[in-house]
């Protein structure tokens, strides 16, 4: 008699759901993915509008090796399906007083640039980046690549090395305190504080441990997929199909079927589908609130502070701006105020830090000739029922005023097409609780330990992947969550 294949049902075709599907299918499982949208990728999707193409969500690509690993696992050559290039300038930084800093990818050139334009020494920058690298070497094995909810994670040589260096890990001061102590110069502190926003946190509260983040960008590198960010989704979706994964789109999962404390299947459109394993790539909070019986709700975990959200204007601009690059930041004058508004007052500061991503700089076909595709984003509070229509109107006015001032020309009249994404639509499109971009915030030193595990301790055969659970939000960590799910799943 033939052995029946183990079956796995996955809720959601976000990047983590796709990566999990690839790993399980490669292991021999019969994998079926149910996705409520008509397309794969969740937050990592794209918008096509009036001749412009915009990457809808993530714009910064780090750790491409994690994408390549999935091809390698399946015995394929990643470069035949997915290509990317390393950036030579990671970001252009603009300050209100007219200072402009080129964020060269090369650490030495970056240190020279900062020493030239601010009061810091080259040495302090190199030392800061070395500290980032040290944090990465101490923490990545422990926090990023393994389940934090298995005893074996804490009893091995990586873990013991980390314990010996606990005092170097920055648990006991905020990111802002650590950056101020090291750099002293306000502009440089602001530049390095900004890395807290990479997981939707507040640098004035988040532990200095988050200083690990600049290591990814400046020591390992920032990259651009040559066909745009959405090609990460597309290439992995195609790989999953080649591995035999079945995708059902426009298929919203209504419930996870529980029988004898065991996840037995999924209910879609009142139809029951049975599986040996269930993996939820849906936001963890909404998995509990919408798909599972209330008695399983882990109240403490669900009540953790969520990360910030975002307000994005996708603007087709009928002009080219040679002074702009792929990634551009226009800093607010008062960063502390900006974060107080975001995390304490729940509104938007009148002078927000504005990020512009222009993929047409690297991929000219993303905009018609003579035009640019601007993805203009500010960090905003998550959705607590604020008057978003009014917030968006005010923010649009303030952003246009700021950009027109710093770029020394009126911007509004250059916009020929517009689309908007905001906390309410982020939640509606991806089921992210409160429209948060990265699940929980990391605004306290225990945050890493308060993310949900990649498996359920109460419901057998139920697993969790994605940016709302361990190890965290962002593309790299979401992809790593898939690896952890595959590692902790027994068969
Ligand atoms: P998601 O992408 O949210 O996917 C979840 C999927 O599950 C969705 O497709 C959803 O439709 C589906 N789903 C939910 N519920 C159901 C259900 N009941 N039935 C069926 N399907 C369901 N990261 C970076 O690395 N770099 C960046 O520059 C960056 N910038 C960002 C900017 C923005 C504006 C946003 C929104 C995010 C950004 N991120 C960035 C974060 C990154 O996009 C996410 O962490 C990552 O994409 C999360 O992937 P995921 O698979 O966990 O979830």
PDB file of C-alpha atoms in Angstrom, residues 88-366:
ATOM      1  CA  UNK A  88      26.156  51.770  -3.500  1.00  0.00           C
ATOM      2  CA  UNK A  89      24.164  54.462  -1.671  1.00  0.00           C
ATOM      3  CA  UNK A  90      21.677  53.069   0.842  1.00  0.00           C
ATOM      4  CA  UNK A  91      19.791  56.302   1.441  1.00  0.00           C
ATOM      5  CA  UNK A  92      19.912  60.062   0.873  1.00  0.00           C
ATOM      6  CA  UNK A  93      19.240  61.969   4.099  1.00  0.00           C
ATOM      7  CA  UNK A  94      17.866  65.534   4.038  1.00  0.00           C
ATOM      8  CA  UNK A  95      17.669  67.772   7.106  1.00  0.00           C
ATOM      9  CA  UNK A  96      15.604  70.917   7.646  1.00  0.00           C
ATOM     10  CA  UNK A  97      18.725  73.149   7.864  1.00  0.00           C
ATOM     11  CA  UNK A  98      19.747  72.133   4.333  1.00  0.00           C
ATOM     12  CA  UNK A  99      22.323  69.508   5.357  1.00  0.00           C
ATOM     13  CA  UNK A 100      22.321  66.520   3.061  1.00  0.00           C
ATOM     14  CA  UNK A 101      24.077  63.259   3.865  1.00  0.00           C
ATOM     15  CA  UNK A 102      24.813  60.539   1.334  1.00  0.00           C
ATOM     16  CA  UNK A 103      24.317  57.212   3.090  1.00  0.00           C
ATOM     17  CA  UNK A 104      27.127  55.397   1.275  1.00  0.00           C
ATOM     18  CA  UNK A 105      26.871  51.638   1.606  1.00  0.00           C
ATOM     19  CA  UNK A 106      30.598  51.335   2.173  1.00  0.00           C
ATOM     20  CA  UNK A 107      31.092  51.850   5.954  1.00  0.00           C
ATOM     21  CA  UNK A 108      34.351  53.765   5.500  1.00  0.00           C
ATOM     22  CA  UNK A 109      32.880  56.150   2.911  1.00  0.00           C
ATOM     23  CA  UNK A 110      29.800  56.585   5.105  1.00  0.00           C
ATOM     24  CA  UNK A 111      31.966  57.386   8.139  1.00  0.00           C
ATOM     25  CA  UNK A 112      33.961  59.925   6.085  1.00  0.00           C
ATOM     26  CA  UNK A 113      30.739  61.544   4.850  1.00  0.00           C
ATOM     27  CA  UNK A 114      29.336  61.854   8.386  1.00  0.00           C
ATOM     28  CA  UNK A 115      32.630  63.228   9.694  1.00  0.00           C
ATOM     29  CA  UNK A 116      32.609  65.818   6.891  1.00  0.00           C
ATOM     30  CA  UNK A 117      28.997  66.947   7.357  1.00  0.00           C
ATOM     31  CA  UNK A 118      28.572  66.672  11.147  1.00  0.00           C
ATOM     32  CA  UNK A 119      30.672  66.882  14.318  1.00  0.00           C
ATOM     33  CA  UNK A 120      31.307  63.128  14.727  1.00  0.00           C
ATOM     34  CA  UNK A 121      34.606  61.394  14.091  1.00  0.00           C
ATOM     35  CA  UNK A 122      34.999  58.671  11.482  1.00  0.00           C
ATOM     36  CA  UNK A 123      36.195  56.434  14.285  1.00  0.00           C
ATOM     37  CA  UNK A 124      32.952  56.743  16.284  1.00  0.00           C
ATOM     38  CA  UNK A 125      30.904  55.664  13.245  1.00  0.00           C
ATOM     39  CA  UNK A 126      33.107  52.667  12.497  1.00  0.00           C
ATOM     40  CA  UNK A 127      33.009  51.750  16.175  1.00  0.00           C
ATOM     41  CA  UNK A 128      29.194  52.045  16.167  1.00  0.00           C
ATOM     42  CA  UNK A 129      28.901  49.792  13.124  1.00  0.00           C
ATOM     43  CA  UNK A 130      31.296  47.291  14.701  1.00  0.00           C
ATOM     44  CA  UNK A 131      29.098  47.275  17.789  1.00  0.00           C
ATOM     45  CA  UNK A 132      26.117  46.515  15.518  1.00  0.00           C
ATOM     46  CA  UNK A 133      28.060  43.624  13.992  1.00  0.00           C
ATOM     47  CA  UNK A 134      28.908  42.276  17.448  1.00  0.00           C
ATOM     48  CA  UNK A 135      25.248  42.407  18.496  1.00  0.00           C
ATOM     49  CA  UNK A 136      24.329  40.543  15.331  1.00  0.00           C
ATOM     50  CA  UNK A 137      26.885  37.832  15.970  1.00  0.00           C
ATOM     51  CA  UNK A 138      25.659  37.408  19.555  1.00  0.00           C
ATOM     52  CA  UNK A 139      21.951  37.556  18.894  1.00  0.00           C
ATOM     53  CA  UNK A 140      21.159  36.244  15.429  1.00  0.00           C
ATOM     54  CA  UNK A 141      21.710  32.580  16.279  1.00  0.00           C
ATOM     55  CA  UNK A 142      19.648  32.885  19.427  1.00  0.00           C
ATOM     56  CA  UNK A 143      16.822  35.267  18.570  1.00  0.00           C
ATOM     57  CA  UNK A 144      16.428  35.092  14.809  1.00  0.00           C
ATOM     58  CA  UNK A 145      16.995  31.551  13.687  1.00  0.00           C
ATOM     59  CA  UNK A 146      15.519  29.414  16.444  1.00  0.00           C
ATOM     60  CA  UNK A 147      12.328  29.073  18.403  1.00  0.00           C
ATOM     61  CA  UNK A 148      12.579  31.026  21.661  1.00  0.00           C
ATOM     62  CA  UNK A 149      10.066  28.600  23.088  1.00  0.00           C
ATOM     63  CA  UNK A 150      12.143  25.420  23.088  1.00  0.00           C
ATOM     64  CA  UNK A 151      14.571  24.673  25.903  1.00  0.00           C
ATOM     65  CA  UNK A 152      17.261  23.497  23.451  1.00  0.00           C
ATOM     66  CA  UNK A 153      17.595  27.093  22.196  1.00  0.00           C
ATOM     67  CA  UNK A 154      18.921  28.173  25.579  1.00  0.00           C
ATOM     68  CA  UNK A 155      21.360  25.316  26.186  1.00  0.00           C
ATOM     69  CA  UNK A 156      23.979  25.387  23.478  1.00  0.00           C
ATOM     70  CA  UNK A 157      27.245  27.156  22.803  1.00  0.00           C
ATOM     71  CA  UNK A 158      25.630  30.142  20.974  1.00  0.00           C
ATOM     72  CA  UNK A 159      23.364  30.746  23.950  1.00  0.00           C
ATOM     73  CA  UNK A 160      26.194  30.492  26.500  1.00  0.00           C
ATOM     74  CA  UNK A 161      28.297  32.956  24.492  1.00  0.00           C
ATOM     75  CA  UNK A 162      25.320  35.343  24.501  1.00  0.00           C
ATOM     76  CA  UNK A 163      24.884  35.000  28.302  1.00  0.00           C
ATOM     77  CA  UNK A 164      28.563  35.824  28.845  1.00  0.00           C
ATOM     78  CA  UNK A 165      28.047  39.019  26.849  1.00  0.00           C
ATOM     79  CA  UNK A 166      24.685  40.038  28.291  1.00  0.00           C
ATOM     80  CA  UNK A 167      26.087  43.404  29.399  1.00  0.00           C
ATOM     81  CA  UNK A 168      26.967  44.236  25.780  1.00  0.00           C
ATOM     82  CA  UNK A 169      23.497  43.584  24.414  1.00  0.00           C
ATOM     83  CA  UNK A 170      21.883  46.885  25.218  1.00  0.00           C
ATOM     84  CA  UNK A 171      18.893  45.557  27.165  1.00  0.00           C
ATOM     85  CA  UNK A 172      19.352  48.171  29.854  1.00  0.00           C
ATOM     86  CA  UNK A 173      19.318  51.472  27.959  1.00  0.00           C
ATOM     87  CA  UNK A 174      17.149  52.885  25.206  1.00  0.00           C
ATOM     88  CA  UNK A 175      18.337  53.123  21.646  1.00  0.00           C
ATOM     89  CA  UNK A 176      18.308  56.925  21.938  1.00  0.00           C
ATOM     90  CA  UNK A 177      20.410  56.877  25.121  1.00  0.00           C
ATOM     91  CA  UNK A 178      22.962  54.571  23.512  1.00  0.00           C
ATOM     92  CA  UNK A 179      23.126  56.586  20.287  1.00  0.00           C
ATOM     93  CA  UNK A 180      23.461  59.873  22.183  1.00  0.00           C
ATOM     94  CA  UNK A 181      26.255  58.461  24.354  1.00  0.00           C
ATOM     95  CA  UNK A 182      28.149  57.254  21.306  1.00  0.00           C
ATOM     96  CA  UNK A 183      27.606  59.965  18.697  1.00  0.00           C
ATOM     97  CA  UNK A 184      26.682  63.170  20.568  1.00  0.00           C
ATOM     98  CA  UNK A 185      25.865  64.957  17.267  1.00  0.00           C
ATOM     99  CA  UNK A 186      22.076  65.482  16.957  1.00  0.00           C
ATOM    100  CA  UNK A 187      21.870  64.704  13.248  1.00  0.00           C
ATOM    101  CA  UNK A 188      23.816  61.481  13.578  1.00  0.00           C
ATOM    102  CA  UNK A 189      21.768  60.423  16.609  1.00  0.00           C
ATOM    103  CA  UNK A 190      18.594  61.044  14.576  1.00  0.00           C
ATOM    104  CA  UNK A 191      19.956  59.041  11.652  1.00  0.00           C
ATOM    105  CA  UNK A 192      20.767  56.047  13.865  1.00  0.00           C
ATOM    106  CA  UNK A 193      17.567  56.403  15.950  1.00  0.00           C
ATOM    107  CA  UNK A 194      15.587  55.957  12.755  1.00  0.00           C
ATOM    108  CA  UNK A 195      16.526  52.266  12.629  1.00  0.00           C
ATOM    109  CA  UNK A 196      13.948  51.682  15.422  1.00  0.00           C
ATOM    110  CA  UNK A 197      11.253  52.383  12.828  1.00  0.00           C
ATOM    111  CA  UNK A 198      12.447  49.346  10.846  1.00  0.00           C
ATOM    112  CA  UNK A 199      10.308  47.272  13.174  1.00  0.00           C
ATOM    113  CA  UNK A 200       7.769  49.949  13.991  1.00  0.00           C
ATOM    114  CA  UNK A 201       9.239  50.956  17.360  1.00  0.00           C
ATOM    115  CA  UNK A 202      10.074  54.114  19.266  1.00  0.00           C
ATOM    116  CA  UNK A 203      13.834  54.792  19.674  1.00  0.00           C
ATOM    117  CA  UNK A 204      13.155  56.653  22.939  1.00  0.00           C
ATOM    118  CA  UNK A 205      11.680  53.485  24.480  1.00  0.00           C
ATOM    119  CA  UNK A 206      13.062  50.535  22.500  1.00  0.00           C
ATOM    120  CA  UNK A 207      16.169  48.860  23.971  1.00  0.00           C
ATOM    121  CA  UNK A 208      19.568  49.631  22.484  1.00  0.00           C
ATOM    122  CA  UNK A 209      19.572  45.995  21.341  1.00  0.00           C
ATOM    123  CA  UNK A 210      17.895  47.318  18.174  1.00  0.00           C
ATOM    124  CA  UNK A 211      21.261  48.821  17.271  1.00  0.00           C
ATOM    125  CA  UNK A 212      21.689  45.437  15.601  1.00  0.00           C
ATOM    126  CA  UNK A 213      19.685  46.783  12.622  1.00  0.00           C
ATOM    127  CA  UNK A 214      22.281  49.118  11.020  1.00  0.00           C
ATOM    128  CA  UNK A 215      24.521  46.064  10.691  1.00  0.00           C
ATOM    129  CA  UNK A 216      22.127  44.608   8.123  1.00  0.00           C
ATOM    130  CA  UNK A 217      22.147  47.746   6.003  1.00  0.00           C
ATOM    131  CA  UNK A 218      25.727  49.004   6.317  1.00  0.00           C
ATOM    132  CA  UNK A 219      27.808  45.896   6.985  1.00  0.00           C
ATOM    133  CA  UNK A 220      25.852  43.285   5.016  1.00  0.00           C
ATOM    134  CA  UNK A 221      24.194  45.655   2.554  1.00  0.00           C
ATOM    135  CA  UNK A 222      20.920  46.951   1.155  1.00  0.00           C
ATOM    136  CA  UNK A 223      19.763  45.517  -2.161  1.00  0.00           C
ATOM    137  CA  UNK A 224      17.247  46.106  -4.915  1.00  0.00           C
ATOM    138  CA  UNK A 225      15.555  43.227  -6.749  1.00  0.00           C
ATOM    139  CA  UNK A 226      16.074  44.131 -10.401  1.00  0.00           C
ATOM    140  CA  UNK A 227      12.398  43.570 -11.188  1.00  0.00           C
ATOM    141  CA  UNK A 228      11.203  45.396  -8.053  1.00  0.00           C
ATOM    142  CA  UNK A 229      10.257  44.222  -4.565  1.00  0.00           C
ATOM    143  CA  UNK A 230       7.210  42.381  -5.838  1.00  0.00           C
ATOM    144  CA  UNK A 231       9.507  40.007  -7.723  1.00  0.00           C
ATOM    145  CA  UNK A 232      10.436  38.507  -4.332  1.00  0.00           C
ATOM    146  CA  UNK A 233       6.811  37.403  -4.008  1.00  0.00           C
ATOM    147  CA  UNK A 234       6.477  36.372  -7.640  1.00  0.00           C
ATOM    148  CA  UNK A 235       9.633  34.288  -7.771  1.00  0.00           C
ATOM    149  CA  UNK A 236       8.857  32.469  -4.502  1.00  0.00           C
ATOM    150  CA  UNK A 237       5.233  31.926  -5.536  1.00  0.00           C
ATOM    151  CA  UNK A 238       6.443  30.300  -8.778  1.00  0.00           C
ATOM    152  CA  UNK A 239       8.958  28.210  -6.813  1.00  0.00           C
ATOM    153  CA  UNK A 240       6.174  27.041  -4.470  1.00  0.00           C
ATOM    154  CA  UNK A 241       4.074  25.968  -7.444  1.00  0.00           C
ATOM    155  CA  UNK A 242       7.025  24.055  -8.908  1.00  0.00           C
ATOM    156  CA  UNK A 243       7.268  22.274  -5.539  1.00  0.00           C
ATOM    157  CA  UNK A 244       3.676  21.158  -5.977  1.00  0.00           C
ATOM    158  CA  UNK A 245       1.950  23.640  -3.631  1.00  0.00           C
ATOM    159  CA  UNK A 246      -1.718  24.314  -4.443  1.00  0.00           C
ATOM    160  CA  UNK A 247      -2.934  27.903  -4.013  1.00  0.00           C
ATOM    161  CA  UNK A 248      -6.561  28.953  -3.675  1.00  0.00           C
ATOM    162  CA  UNK A 249      -7.114  32.701  -4.067  1.00  0.00           C
ATOM    163  CA  UNK A 250     -10.251  34.633  -3.052  1.00  0.00           C
ATOM    164  CA  UNK A 251     -10.484  31.934  -0.365  1.00  0.00           C
ATOM    165  CA  UNK A 252     -10.922  33.441   3.060  1.00  0.00           C
ATOM    166  CA  UNK A 253     -10.500  30.981   5.908  1.00  0.00           C
ATOM    167  CA  UNK A 254     -13.394  31.454   8.355  1.00  0.00           C
ATOM    168  CA  UNK A 255     -12.355  29.030  11.125  1.00  0.00           C
ATOM    169  CA  UNK A 256      -9.679  26.629  12.185  1.00  0.00           C
ATOM    170  CA  UNK A 257     -11.411  23.349  13.022  1.00  0.00           C
ATOM    171  CA  UNK A 258     -10.453  22.066  16.467  1.00  0.00           C
ATOM    172  CA  UNK A 259     -11.199  18.476  17.398  1.00  0.00           C
ATOM    173  CA  UNK A 260      -9.947  17.013  20.699  1.00  0.00           C
ATOM    174  CA  UNK A 261      -7.582  19.963  21.287  1.00  0.00           C
ATOM    175  CA  UNK A 262      -6.049  19.329  17.907  1.00  0.00           C
ATOM    176  CA  UNK A 263      -6.089  21.542  14.784  1.00  0.00           C
ATOM    177  CA  UNK A 264      -7.838  19.238  12.336  1.00  0.00           C
ATOM    178  CA  UNK A 265      -8.696  21.454   9.388  1.00  0.00           C
ATOM    179  CA  UNK A 266      -9.957  24.724   7.960  1.00  0.00           C
ATOM    180  CA  UNK A 267     -13.404  26.017   7.137  1.00  0.00           C
ATOM    181  CA  UNK A 268     -13.646  28.014   3.927  1.00  0.00           C
ATOM    182  CA  UNK A 269     -17.046  29.128   2.648  1.00  0.00           C
ATOM    183  CA  UNK A 270     -18.707  26.669   5.040  1.00  0.00           C
ATOM    184  CA  UNK A 271     -16.717  23.845   3.499  1.00  0.00           C
ATOM    185  CA  UNK A 272     -14.448  21.768   5.760  1.00  0.00           C
ATOM    186  CA  UNK A 273     -10.983  20.821   4.545  1.00  0.00           C
ATOM    187  CA  UNK A 274      -8.994  18.407   6.732  1.00  0.00           C
ATOM    188  CA  UNK A 275      -5.190  18.545   7.164  1.00  0.00           C
ATOM    189  CA  UNK A 276      -2.556  16.918   9.360  1.00  0.00           C
ATOM    190  CA  UNK A 277      -0.982  20.319  10.119  1.00  0.00           C
ATOM    191  CA  UNK A 278      -2.333  23.858  10.072  1.00  0.00           C
ATOM    192  CA  UNK A 279      -0.076  26.914   9.728  1.00  0.00           C
ATOM    193  CA  UNK A 280      -1.494  30.398  10.186  1.00  0.00           C
ATOM    194  CA  UNK A 281       0.226  33.207   8.309  1.00  0.00           C
ATOM    195  CA  UNK A 282      -2.672  35.445   9.303  1.00  0.00           C
ATOM    196  CA  UNK A 283      -1.781  38.023  11.935  1.00  0.00           C
ATOM    197  CA  UNK A 284      -1.598  36.209  15.286  1.00  0.00           C
ATOM    198  CA  UNK A 285      -4.095  38.478  17.062  1.00  0.00           C
ATOM    199  CA  UNK A 286      -6.714  38.035  14.366  1.00  0.00           C
ATOM    200  CA  UNK A 287      -6.034  34.292  14.142  1.00  0.00           C
ATOM    201  CA  UNK A 288      -7.149  34.052  17.766  1.00  0.00           C
ATOM    202  CA  UNK A 289      -9.958  36.581  17.473  1.00  0.00           C
ATOM    203  CA  UNK A 290     -11.439  35.385  14.198  1.00  0.00           C
ATOM    204  CA  UNK A 291     -10.434  31.778  13.555  1.00  0.00           C
ATOM    205  CA  UNK A 292     -10.193  30.082  16.960  1.00  0.00           C
ATOM    206  CA  UNK A 293     -12.593  29.435  19.874  1.00  0.00           C
ATOM    207  CA  UNK A 294     -12.298  32.160  22.507  1.00  0.00           C
ATOM    208  CA  UNK A 295     -11.110  29.760  25.247  1.00  0.00           C
ATOM    209  CA  UNK A 296      -7.672  29.535  23.603  1.00  0.00           C
ATOM    210  CA  UNK A 297      -7.029  33.308  23.625  1.00  0.00           C
ATOM    211  CA  UNK A 298      -3.648  34.119  25.255  1.00  0.00           C
ATOM    212  CA  UNK A 299      -4.809  37.459  26.693  1.00  0.00           C
ATOM    213  CA  UNK A 300      -1.368  38.681  27.827  1.00  0.00           C
ATOM    214  CA  UNK A 301       0.198  38.156  24.396  1.00  0.00           C
ATOM    215  CA  UNK A 302      -2.746  39.711  22.583  1.00  0.00           C
ATOM    216  CA  UNK A 303      -2.561  42.848  24.696  1.00  0.00           C
ATOM    217  CA  UNK A 304       1.057  43.728  23.897  1.00  0.00           C
ATOM    218  CA  UNK A 305       1.564  47.151  22.328  1.00  0.00           C
ATOM    219  CA  UNK A 306       1.441  46.931  18.539  1.00  0.00           C
ATOM    220  CA  UNK A 307       3.971  48.511  16.219  1.00  0.00           C
ATOM    221  CA  UNK A 308       3.346  51.736  14.356  1.00  0.00           C
ATOM    222  CA  UNK A 309       1.495  51.761  11.066  1.00  0.00           C
ATOM    223  CA  UNK A 310       2.085  53.828   7.929  1.00  0.00           C
ATOM    224  CA  UNK A 311       0.430  56.347   5.681  1.00  0.00           C
ATOM    225  CA  UNK A 312       1.579  56.043   2.091  1.00  0.00           C
ATOM    226  CA  UNK A 313       0.838  58.261  -0.878  1.00  0.00           C
ATOM    227  CA  UNK A 314       1.684  56.641  -4.201  1.00  0.00           C
ATOM    228  CA  UNK A 315       2.237  59.592  -6.511  1.00  0.00           C
ATOM    229  CA  UNK A 316       2.929  59.527 -10.224  1.00  0.00           C
ATOM    230  CA  UNK A 317       5.148  62.610 -10.647  1.00  0.00           C
ATOM    231  CA  UNK A 318       5.504  64.283 -14.063  1.00  0.00           C
ATOM    232  CA  UNK A 319       9.118  65.322 -13.566  1.00  0.00           C
ATOM    233  CA  UNK A 320      12.491  63.794 -12.768  1.00  0.00           C
ATOM    234  CA  UNK A 321      14.483  64.779  -9.677  1.00  0.00           C
ATOM    235  CA  UNK A 322      18.179  64.025 -10.165  1.00  0.00           C
ATOM    236  CA  UNK A 323      18.888  64.999  -6.542  1.00  0.00           C
ATOM    237  CA  UNK A 324      16.782  62.034  -5.332  1.00  0.00           C
ATOM    238  CA  UNK A 325      17.791  58.385  -5.221  1.00  0.00           C
ATOM    239  CA  UNK A 326      16.022  55.052  -4.606  1.00  0.00           C
ATOM    240  CA  UNK A 327      15.636  55.707  -0.840  1.00  0.00           C
ATOM    241  CA  UNK A 328      15.308  59.260   0.503  1.00  0.00           C
ATOM    242  CA  UNK A 329      14.592  60.565   3.990  1.00  0.00           C
ATOM    243  CA  UNK A 330      13.469  64.072   4.882  1.00  0.00           C
ATOM    244  CA  UNK A 331      13.893  64.277   8.635  1.00  0.00           C
ATOM    245  CA  UNK A 332      11.553  66.104  10.997  1.00  0.00           C
ATOM    246  CA  UNK A 333      13.065  68.918  13.040  1.00  0.00           C
ATOM    247  CA  UNK A 334      11.960  67.411  16.356  1.00  0.00           C
ATOM    248  CA  UNK A 335      12.192  63.622  16.312  1.00  0.00           C
ATOM    249  CA  UNK A 336      11.165  63.212  19.973  1.00  0.00           C
ATOM    250  CA  UNK A 337       7.906  65.094  19.335  1.00  0.00           C
ATOM    251  CA  UNK A 338       7.229  62.959  16.273  1.00  0.00           C
ATOM    252  CA  UNK A 339       7.446  59.722  18.304  1.00  0.00           C
ATOM    253  CA  UNK A 340       5.465  61.192  21.237  1.00  0.00           C
ATOM    254  CA  UNK A 341       2.656  61.933  18.802  1.00  0.00           C
ATOM    255  CA  UNK A 342       2.883  58.453  17.276  1.00  0.00           C
ATOM    256  CA  UNK A 343       3.079  56.345  20.429  1.00  0.00           C
ATOM    257  CA  UNK A 344       1.558  58.503  23.230  1.00  0.00           C
ATOM    258  CA  UNK A 345      -0.894  60.921  21.657  1.00  0.00           C
ATOM    259  CA  UNK A 346      -2.018  58.589  18.850  1.00  0.00           C
ATOM    260  CA  UNK A 347      -1.950  61.307  16.209  1.00  0.00           C
ATOM    261  CA  UNK A 348       0.429  62.596  13.538  1.00  0.00           C
ATOM    262  CA  UNK A 349       3.048  65.238  14.257  1.00  0.00           C
ATOM    263  CA  UNK A 350       2.746  68.314  12.038  1.00  0.00           C
ATOM    264  CA  UNK A 351       6.329  67.930  10.786  1.00  0.00           C
ATOM    265  CA  UNK A 352       6.713  64.184  10.155  1.00  0.00           C
ATOM    266  CA  UNK A 353       9.823  62.488   8.794  1.00  0.00           C
ATOM    267  CA  UNK A 354       9.031  61.765   5.145  1.00  0.00           C
ATOM    268  CA  UNK A 355      10.424  58.778   3.275  1.00  0.00           C
ATOM    269  CA  UNK A 356      10.344  58.703  -0.529  1.00  0.00           C
ATOM    270  CA  UNK A 357      11.079  55.509  -2.416  1.00  0.00           C
ATOM    271  CA  UNK A 358      11.490  55.809  -6.196  1.00  0.00           C
ATOM    272  CA  UNK A 359      11.995  52.418  -7.842  1.00  0.00           C
ATOM    273  CA  UNK A 360      12.158  54.087 -11.287  1.00  0.00           C
ATOM    274  CA  UNK A 361      15.681  55.191 -10.291  1.00  0.00           C
ATOM    275  CA  UNK A 362      16.735  51.535 -10.557  1.00  0.00           C
ATOM    276  CA  UNK A 363      14.003  50.228 -12.853  1.00  0.00           C
ATOM    277  CA  UNK A 364      13.087  53.003 -15.309  1.00  0.00           C
ATOM    278  CA  UNK A 365      10.108  51.097 -16.742  1.00  0.00           C
ATOM    279  CA  UNK A 366       8.257  51.695 -13.438  1.00  0.00           C
TER     280      UNK A 366
END
